Amino acid sequence: MRVLVAEDEIRMADLLKRTLIEEGHNVVLASSGKEALELGLGFGFDVILLDVMLPGIDGFSVARRLRESKNQTPILMLTARDAAQDIIRGLDSGADDYLTKPFEIDVLLARLRAVSRRGKIAQPTILEVADLRMDPAAYSVTRAGRALNLTRREYRLLELLMRNKGRTVTRDVIFESVWDVDSSISENTLEVFIRHLRLKVDQQEPKLIHTVRGVGYVMRDGA
């Protein structure tokens, strides 16, 4: 499974990541509520492990805003707050289950399996921006009917941008989603990938991949 872990405590995040990777899962980390929300909205996950006490936007708000955006990815909420009203608030915000800290790893894995069986996020069958068309099921991309030959990394980067059509995707979100969190990746490397992707995608008008200076990139039809 592809799992988003939203946890700002470094030791806990590392423990969760190692445990889930050992179980054969693909893990992406988020250390703030804003980052968790951007990743949750912008990329397809099988399940989200969501800490309540995140900096910026708390876990309750992240869950609520994901649900308001019609994102139905199963959410397992993690927190040290075990009062009944906190559990009720978490479930009412859209979480599928609620696990209090400290917890046994075996219990976490069992809860994770349980919520993941409730179904994956609903994703559009075909992604389209202007005359750019991506078919995730067939792993194919065309522009004006012409097939584009993309590397695996270019495909993941383009998919992230297309799923966020009209929204700016920050560099940090791209690093977390497209590259493994432990990869040694610089902003210069990202710029090279963007340049290569533009050479394949934006050979004609309108240009679709735009730079938001100092922040990241956005895909839209027009300047």
PDB file of C-alpha atoms in Angstrom:
ATOM      1  CA  MET A   1       0.000   0.000   0.000  1.00  0.00           C
ATOM      2  CA  ARG A   2       0.937   3.642  -0.447  1.00  0.00           C
ATOM      3  CA  VAL A   3       0.714   5.283   2.980  1.00  0.00           C
ATOM      4  CA  LEU A   4       0.870   8.953   3.934  1.00  0.00           C
ATOM      5  CA  VAL A   5       2.217   9.397   7.470  1.00  0.00           C
ATOM      6  CA  ALA A   6       1.503  12.860   8.906  1.00  0.00           C
ATOM      7  CA  GLU A   7       3.579  13.107  12.084  1.00  0.00           C
ATOM      8  CA  ASP A   8       5.749  16.007  13.258  1.00  0.00           C
ATOM      9  CA  GLU A   9       7.605  14.171  16.052  1.00  0.00           C
ATOM     10  CA  ILE A  10      10.780  12.984  14.326  1.00  0.00           C
ATOM     11  CA  ARG A  11      11.362   9.805  16.324  1.00  0.00           C
ATOM     12  CA  MET A  12       7.765   8.657  15.945  1.00  0.00           C
ATOM     13  CA  ALA A  13       7.766   9.466  12.224  1.00  0.00           C
ATOM     14  CA  ASP A  14      10.965   7.475  11.721  1.00  0.00           C
ATOM     15  CA  LEU A  15       9.556   4.529  13.705  1.00  0.00           C
ATOM     16  CA  LEU A  16       6.359   4.491  11.678  1.00  0.00           C
ATOM     17  CA  LYS A  17       8.226   4.763   8.424  1.00  0.00           C
ATOM     18  CA  ARG A  18      10.647   1.925   9.218  1.00  0.00           C
ATOM     19  CA  THR A  19       7.839  -0.309  10.453  1.00  0.00           C
ATOM     20  CA  LEU A  20       5.647   0.247   7.423  1.00  0.00           C
ATOM     21  CA  ILE A  21       8.505  -0.206   4.950  1.00  0.00           C
ATOM     22  CA  GLU A  22       9.382  -3.506   6.655  1.00  0.00           C
ATOM     23  CA  GLU A  23       5.771  -4.541   6.081  1.00  0.00           C
ATOM     24  CA  GLY A  24       6.196  -3.832   2.371  1.00  0.00           C
ATOM     25  CA  HIS A  25       4.430  -0.472   2.169  1.00  0.00           C
ATOM     26  CA  ASN A  26       5.438   2.662   0.251  1.00  0.00           C
ATOM     27  CA  VAL A  27       5.645   5.537   2.748  1.00  0.00           C
ATOM     28  CA  VAL A  28       5.507   9.310   2.294  1.00  0.00           C
ATOM     29  CA  LEU A  29       6.066  11.574   5.313  1.00  0.00           C
ATOM     30  CA  ALA A  30       4.463  14.925   6.100  1.00  0.00           C
ATOM     31  CA  SER A  31       5.594  17.002   9.088  1.00  0.00           C
ATOM     32  CA  SER A  32       2.887  19.685   9.127  1.00  0.00           C
ATOM     33  CA  GLY A  33      -0.839  19.944   8.592  1.00  0.00           C
ATOM     34  CA  LYS A  34      -0.391  22.065   5.473  1.00  0.00           C
ATOM     35  CA  GLU A  35       1.940  19.505   3.918  1.00  0.00           C
ATOM     36  CA  ALA A  36      -0.384  16.625   4.864  1.00  0.00           C
ATOM     37  CA  LEU A  37      -3.331  18.389   3.252  1.00  0.00           C
ATOM     38  CA  GLU A  38      -1.423  19.183   0.051  1.00  0.00           C
ATOM     39  CA  LEU A  39      -0.154  15.617  -0.253  1.00  0.00           C
ATOM     40  CA  GLY A  40      -3.517  14.113   0.588  1.00  0.00           C
ATOM     41  CA  LEU A  41      -5.279  16.221  -2.032  1.00  0.00           C
ATOM     42  CA  GLY A  42      -2.581  15.935  -4.663  1.00  0.00           C
ATOM     43  CA  PHE A  43      -1.699  12.278  -4.735  1.00  0.00           C
ATOM     44  CA  GLY A  44      -3.511   8.958  -4.414  1.00  0.00           C
ATOM     45  CA  PHE A  45      -2.849   7.120  -1.148  1.00  0.00           C
ATOM     46  CA  ASP A  46      -4.352   3.876   0.081  1.00  0.00           C
ATOM     47  CA  VAL A  47      -4.478   5.108   3.683  1.00  0.00           C
ATOM     48  CA  ILE A  48      -3.444   8.137   5.750  1.00  0.00           C
ATOM     49  CA  LEU A  49      -1.962   7.948   9.276  1.00  0.00           C
ATOM     50  CA  LEU A  50      -2.806  11.360  10.675  1.00  0.00           C
ATOM     51  CA  ASP A  51      -1.486  12.795  13.934  1.00  0.00           C
ATOM     52  CA  VAL A  52      -3.838  15.249  15.624  1.00  0.00           C
ATOM     53  CA  MET A  53      -1.293  17.709  17.020  1.00  0.00           C
ATOM     54  CA  LEU A  54       0.323  18.871  13.788  1.00  0.00           C
ATOM     55  CA  PRO A  55       1.854  22.357  13.426  1.00  0.00           C
ATOM     56  CA  GLY A  56      -0.117  24.850  11.397  1.00  0.00           C
ATOM     57  CA  ILE A  57      -3.303  22.959  10.538  1.00  0.00           C
ATOM     58  CA  ASP A  58      -4.284  20.342  13.121  1.00  0.00           C
ATOM     59  CA  GLY A  59      -5.274  16.801  12.205  1.00  0.00           C
ATOM     60  CA  PHE A  60      -8.972  17.404  12.821  1.00  0.00           C
ATOM     61  CA  SER A  61      -8.965  20.204  10.258  1.00  0.00           C
ATOM     62  CA  VAL A  62      -6.909  18.197   7.765  1.00  0.00           C
ATOM     63  CA  ALA A  63      -9.384  15.312   7.926  1.00  0.00           C
ATOM     64  CA  ARG A  64     -12.376  17.621   7.605  1.00  0.00           C
ATOM     65  CA  ARG A  65     -10.926  19.503   4.632  1.00  0.00           C
ATOM     66  CA  LEU A  66     -10.013  16.270   2.849  1.00  0.00           C
ATOM     67  CA  ARG A  67     -13.596  15.063   3.223  1.00  0.00           C
ATOM     68  CA  GLU A  68     -14.974  18.426   2.096  1.00  0.00           C
ATOM     69  CA  SER A  69     -12.853  18.004  -1.048  1.00  0.00           C
ATOM     70  CA  LYS A  70     -14.535  14.618  -1.706  1.00  0.00           C
ATOM     71  CA  ASN A  71     -11.328  12.773  -0.829  1.00  0.00           C
ATOM     72  CA  GLN A  72     -12.355   9.421   0.655  1.00  0.00           C
ATOM     73  CA  THR A  73      -8.922   7.974   1.469  1.00  0.00           C
ATOM     74  CA  PRO A  74      -9.240   5.946   4.695  1.00  0.00           C
ATOM     75  CA  ILE A  75      -7.812   7.888   7.672  1.00  0.00           C
ATOM     76  CA  LEU A  76      -6.392   6.384  10.857  1.00  0.00           C
ATOM     77  CA  MET A  77      -5.960   9.194  13.366  1.00  0.00           C
ATOM     78  CA  LEU A  78      -3.105   9.019  15.903  1.00  0.00           C
ATOM     79  CA  THR A  79      -2.982  11.069  19.096  1.00  0.00           C
ATOM     80  CA  ALA A  80      -2.014  11.163  22.752  1.00  0.00           C
ATOM     81  CA  ARG A  81      -5.372  12.794  23.508  1.00  0.00           C
ATOM     82  CA  ASP A  82      -7.694  10.017  24.641  1.00  0.00           C
ATOM     83  CA  ALA A  83     -10.635  11.972  26.061  1.00  0.00           C
ATOM     84  CA  ALA A  84     -13.996  10.842  24.729  1.00  0.00           C
ATOM     85  CA  GLN A  85     -14.724  14.254  23.193  1.00  0.00           C
ATOM     86  CA  ASP A  86     -11.431  14.169  21.270  1.00  0.00           C
ATOM     87  CA  ILE A  87     -12.207  10.722  19.848  1.00  0.00           C
ATOM     88  CA  ILE A  88     -15.700  11.849  18.886  1.00  0.00           C
ATOM     89  CA  ARG A  89     -14.317  15.001  17.284  1.00  0.00           C
ATOM     90  CA  GLY A  90     -11.806  12.971  15.262  1.00  0.00           C
ATOM     91  CA  LEU A  91     -14.432  10.565  13.971  1.00  0.00           C
ATOM     92  CA  ASP A  92     -16.844  13.407  13.226  1.00  0.00           C
ATOM     93  CA  SER A  93     -14.063  15.163  11.268  1.00  0.00           C
ATOM     94  CA  GLY A  94     -13.949  12.238   8.877  1.00  0.00           C
ATOM     95  CA  ALA A  95     -11.436   9.789  10.394  1.00  0.00           C
ATOM     96  CA  ASP A  96     -12.245   6.097   9.950  1.00  0.00           C
ATOM     97  CA  ASP A  97     -10.525   5.007  13.154  1.00  0.00           C
ATOM     98  CA  TYR A  98      -8.712   6.530  16.140  1.00  0.00           C
ATOM     99  CA  LEU A  99      -5.648   5.130  17.905  1.00  0.00           C
ATOM    100  CA  THR A 100      -4.231   6.693  21.070  1.00  0.00           C
ATOM    101  CA  LYS A 101      -0.536   6.916  21.928  1.00  0.00           C
ATOM    102  CA  PRO A 102       1.339   5.002  23.176  1.00  0.00           C
ATOM    103  CA  PHE A 103       0.234   2.019  21.122  1.00  0.00           C
ATOM    104  CA  GLU A 104       1.532  -1.443  20.263  1.00  0.00           C
ATOM    105  CA  ILE A 105       2.912  -1.691  16.742  1.00  0.00           C
ATOM    106  CA  ASP A 106       0.934  -4.887  16.119  1.00  0.00           C
ATOM    107  CA  VAL A 107      -2.254  -3.035  17.044  1.00  0.00           C
ATOM    108  CA  LEU A 108      -1.360  -0.188  14.679  1.00  0.00           C
ATOM    109  CA  LEU A 109      -0.758  -2.617  11.811  1.00  0.00           C
ATOM    110  CA  ALA A 110      -4.045  -4.406  12.496  1.00  0.00           C
ATOM    111  CA  ARG A 111      -5.955  -1.101  12.528  1.00  0.00           C
ATOM    112  CA  LEU A 112      -4.156  -0.069   9.342  1.00  0.00           C
ATOM    113  CA  ARG A 113      -5.241  -3.260   7.599  1.00  0.00           C
ATOM    114  CA  ALA A 114      -8.798  -2.757   8.811  1.00  0.00           C
ATOM    115  CA  VAL A 115      -9.209   0.815   7.555  1.00  0.00           C
ATOM    116  CA  SER A 116      -7.466   0.053   4.259  1.00  0.00           C
ATOM    117  CA  ARG A 117     -10.102  -2.593   3.481  1.00  0.00           C
ATOM    118  CA  ARG A 118     -12.758   0.129   3.466  1.00  0.00           C
ATOM    119  CA  GLY A 119     -11.652   1.271   0.028  1.00  0.00           C
ATOM    120  CA  LYS A 120      -9.136   3.453  -1.767  1.00  0.00           C
ATOM    121  CA  ILE A 121      -9.491   7.063  -2.775  1.00  0.00           C
ATOM    122  CA  ALA A 122     -11.685   7.576  -5.797  1.00  0.00           C
ATOM    123  CA  GLN A 123      -9.491   8.869  -8.616  1.00  0.00           C
ATOM    124  CA  PRO A 124     -10.503  10.159 -12.035  1.00  0.00           C
ATOM    125  CA  THR A 125     -10.166   7.461 -14.694  1.00  0.00           C
ATOM    126  CA  ILE A 126      -8.565   9.903 -17.135  1.00  0.00           C
ATOM    127  CA  LEU A 127      -6.661  13.082 -16.226  1.00  0.00           C
ATOM    128  CA  GLU A 128      -6.878  15.957 -18.703  1.00  0.00           C
ATOM    129  CA  VAL A 129      -5.423  19.460 -18.930  1.00  0.00           C
ATOM    130  CA  ALA A 130      -6.168  21.173 -22.253  1.00  0.00           C
ATOM    131  CA  ASP A 131      -5.122  18.593 -24.882  1.00  0.00           C
ATOM    132  CA  LEU A 132      -2.809  16.733 -22.494  1.00  0.00           C
ATOM    133  CA  ARG A 133      -4.308  13.374 -21.525  1.00  0.00           C
ATOM    134  CA  MET A 134      -3.077  10.838 -18.958  1.00  0.00           C
ATOM    135  CA  ASP A 135      -4.537   7.354 -18.528  1.00  0.00           C
ATOM    136  CA  PRO A 136      -3.189   6.025 -15.177  1.00  0.00           C
ATOM    137  CA  ALA A 137      -4.620   2.561 -15.796  1.00  0.00           C
ATOM    138  CA  ALA A 138      -2.730   2.232 -19.081  1.00  0.00           C
ATOM    139  CA  TYR A 139       0.286   4.234 -17.824  1.00  0.00           C
ATOM    140  CA  SER A 140       0.099   6.387 -20.961  1.00  0.00           C
ATOM    141  CA  VAL A 141       0.286  10.112 -21.725  1.00  0.00           C
ATOM    142  CA  THR A 142      -0.599  11.926 -24.946  1.00  0.00           C
ATOM    143  CA  ARG A 143      -0.543  15.563 -26.060  1.00  0.00           C
ATOM    144  CA  ALA A 144      -2.861  16.387 -28.953  1.00  0.00           C
ATOM    145  CA  GLY A 145      -3.004  12.667 -29.670  1.00  0.00           C
ATOM    146  CA  ARG A 146       0.788  12.272 -29.784  1.00  0.00           C
ATOM    147  CA  ALA A 147       2.207   9.720 -27.349  1.00  0.00           C
ATOM    148  CA  LEU A 148       4.787  11.072 -24.877  1.00  0.00           C
ATOM    149  CA  ASN A 149       7.653   8.863 -23.761  1.00  0.00           C
ATOM    150  CA  LEU A 150       8.200   9.649 -20.072  1.00  0.00           C
ATOM    151  CA  THR A 151      10.508   8.113 -17.509  1.00  0.00           C
ATOM    152  CA  ARG A 152       8.909   6.699 -14.334  1.00  0.00           C
ATOM    153  CA  ARG A 153       9.937   9.782 -12.344  1.00  0.00           C
ATOM    154  CA  GLU A 154       8.689  12.181 -15.026  1.00  0.00           C
ATOM    155  CA  TYR A 155       5.374  10.332 -15.092  1.00  0.00           C
ATOM    156  CA  ARG A 156       4.942  10.615 -11.309  1.00  0.00           C
ATOM    157  CA  LEU A 157       5.836  14.303 -11.412  1.00  0.00           C
ATOM    158  CA  LEU A 158       3.384  14.984 -14.221  1.00  0.00           C
ATOM    159  CA  GLU A 159       0.646  12.997 -12.486  1.00  0.00           C
ATOM    160  CA  LEU A 160       1.100  15.044  -9.320  1.00  0.00           C
ATOM    161  CA  LEU A 161       0.823  18.303 -11.273  1.00  0.00           C
ATOM    162  CA  MET A 162      -2.189  17.128 -13.271  1.00  0.00           C
ATOM    163  CA  ARG A 163      -4.074  15.933 -10.188  1.00  0.00           C
ATOM    164  CA  ASN A 164      -3.510  19.429  -8.755  1.00  0.00           C
ATOM    165  CA  LYS A 165      -4.601  21.322 -11.882  1.00  0.00           C
ATOM    166  CA  GLY A 166      -4.857  25.016 -11.020  1.00  0.00           C
ATOM    167  CA  ARG A 167      -3.218  24.590  -7.592  1.00  0.00           C
ATOM    168  CA  THR A 168       0.415  25.387  -6.839  1.00  0.00           C
ATOM    169  CA  VAL A 169       2.398  22.303  -5.791  1.00  0.00           C
ATOM    170  CA  THR A 170       5.265  23.276  -3.507  1.00  0.00           C
ATOM    171  CA  ARG A 171       8.775  21.932  -3.933  1.00  0.00           C
ATOM    172  CA  ASP A 172       8.550  20.153  -0.581  1.00  0.00           C
ATOM    173  CA  VAL A 173       5.394  18.324  -1.641  1.00  0.00           C
ATOM    174  CA  ILE A 174       7.065  17.297  -4.914  1.00  0.00           C
ATOM    175  CA  PHE A 175      10.112  15.978  -3.051  1.00  0.00           C
ATOM    176  CA  GLU A 176       7.894  13.951  -0.697  1.00  0.00           C
ATOM    177  CA  SER A 177       5.619  12.595  -3.438  1.00  0.00           C
ATOM    178  CA  VAL A 178       7.966  11.940  -6.337  1.00  0.00           C
ATOM    179  CA  TRP A 179      11.235  11.155  -4.592  1.00  0.00           C
ATOM    180  CA  ASP A 180      11.788   8.922  -1.587  1.00  0.00           C
ATOM    181  CA  VAL A 181      12.058  11.053   1.535  1.00  0.00           C
ATOM    182  CA  ASP A 182      15.611   9.809   2.144  1.00  0.00           C
ATOM    183  CA  SER A 183      16.806  10.601  -1.367  1.00  0.00           C
ATOM    184  CA  SER A 184      19.528  13.198  -1.757  1.00  0.00           C
ATOM    185  CA  ILE A 185      17.695  15.626  -4.014  1.00  0.00           C
ATOM    186  CA  SER A 186      18.473  19.271  -4.604  1.00  0.00           C
ATOM    187  CA  GLU A 187      16.367  22.069  -6.052  1.00  0.00           C
ATOM    188  CA  ASN A 188      18.706  22.117  -9.049  1.00  0.00           C
ATOM    189  CA  THR A 189      17.865  18.468  -9.727  1.00  0.00           C
ATOM    190  CA  LEU A 190      14.155  19.243  -9.552  1.00  0.00           C
ATOM    191  CA  GLU A 191      14.622  22.121 -12.005  1.00  0.00           C
ATOM    192  CA  VAL A 192      16.374  19.758 -14.414  1.00  0.00           C
ATOM    193  CA  PHE A 193      13.454  17.310 -14.222  1.00  0.00           C
ATOM    194  CA  ILE A 194      10.964  20.109 -14.786  1.00  0.00           C
ATOM    195  CA  ARG A 195      12.961  21.333 -17.786  1.00  0.00           C
ATOM    196  CA  HIS A 196      13.055  17.819 -19.302  1.00  0.00           C
ATOM    197  CA  LEU A 197       9.328  17.380 -18.658  1.00  0.00           C
ATOM    198  CA  ARG A 198       8.572  20.694 -20.359  1.00  0.00           C
ATOM    199  CA  LEU A 199      10.578  19.639 -23.402  1.00  0.00           C
ATOM    200  CA  LYS A 200       8.231  16.671 -23.773  1.00  0.00           C
ATOM    201  CA  VAL A 201       4.933  18.227 -22.682  1.00  0.00           C
ATOM    202  CA  ASP A 202       5.195  21.863 -23.748  1.00  0.00           C
ATOM    203  CA  GLN A 203       6.497  21.665 -27.299  1.00  0.00           C
ATOM    204  CA  GLN A 204       3.348  23.478 -28.433  1.00  0.00           C
ATOM    205  CA  GLU A 205       0.893  26.102 -27.232  1.00  0.00           C
ATOM    206  CA  PRO A 206      -0.604  26.529 -24.771  1.00  0.00           C
ATOM    207  CA  LYS A 207       2.205  26.007 -22.273  1.00  0.00           C
ATOM    208  CA  LEU A 208       0.838  24.004 -19.366  1.00  0.00           C
ATOM    209  CA  ILE A 209       3.610  23.801 -16.738  1.00  0.00           C
ATOM    210  CA  HIS A 210       4.214  27.137 -14.994  1.00  0.00           C
ATOM    211  CA  THR A 211       6.715  28.186 -12.326  1.00  0.00           C
ATOM    212  CA  VAL A 212       5.491  29.922  -9.184  1.00  0.00           C
ATOM    213  CA  ARG A 213       8.720  31.663  -8.274  1.00  0.00           C
ATOM    214  CA  GLY A 214      10.074  30.750  -4.863  1.00  0.00           C
ATOM    215  CA  VAL A 215       7.235  28.290  -4.180  1.00  0.00           C
ATOM    216  CA  GLY A 216       6.835  25.504  -6.730  1.00  0.00           C
ATOM    217  CA  TYR A 217       4.928  24.704  -9.913  1.00  0.00           C
ATOM    218  CA  VAL A 218       1.366  24.736 -11.203  1.00  0.00           C
ATOM    219  CA  MET A 219      -0.285  23.149 -14.205  1.00  0.00           C
ATOM    220  CA  ARG A 220      -2.901  25.212 -15.987  1.00  0.00           C
ATOM    221  CA  ASP A 221      -4.140  26.015 -19.451  1.00  0.00           C
ATOM    222  CA  GLY A 222      -2.736  29.481 -20.180  1.00  0.00           C
ATOM    223  CA  ALA A 223      -0.244  31.930 -18.649  1.00  0.00           C
TER     224      ALA A 223
END
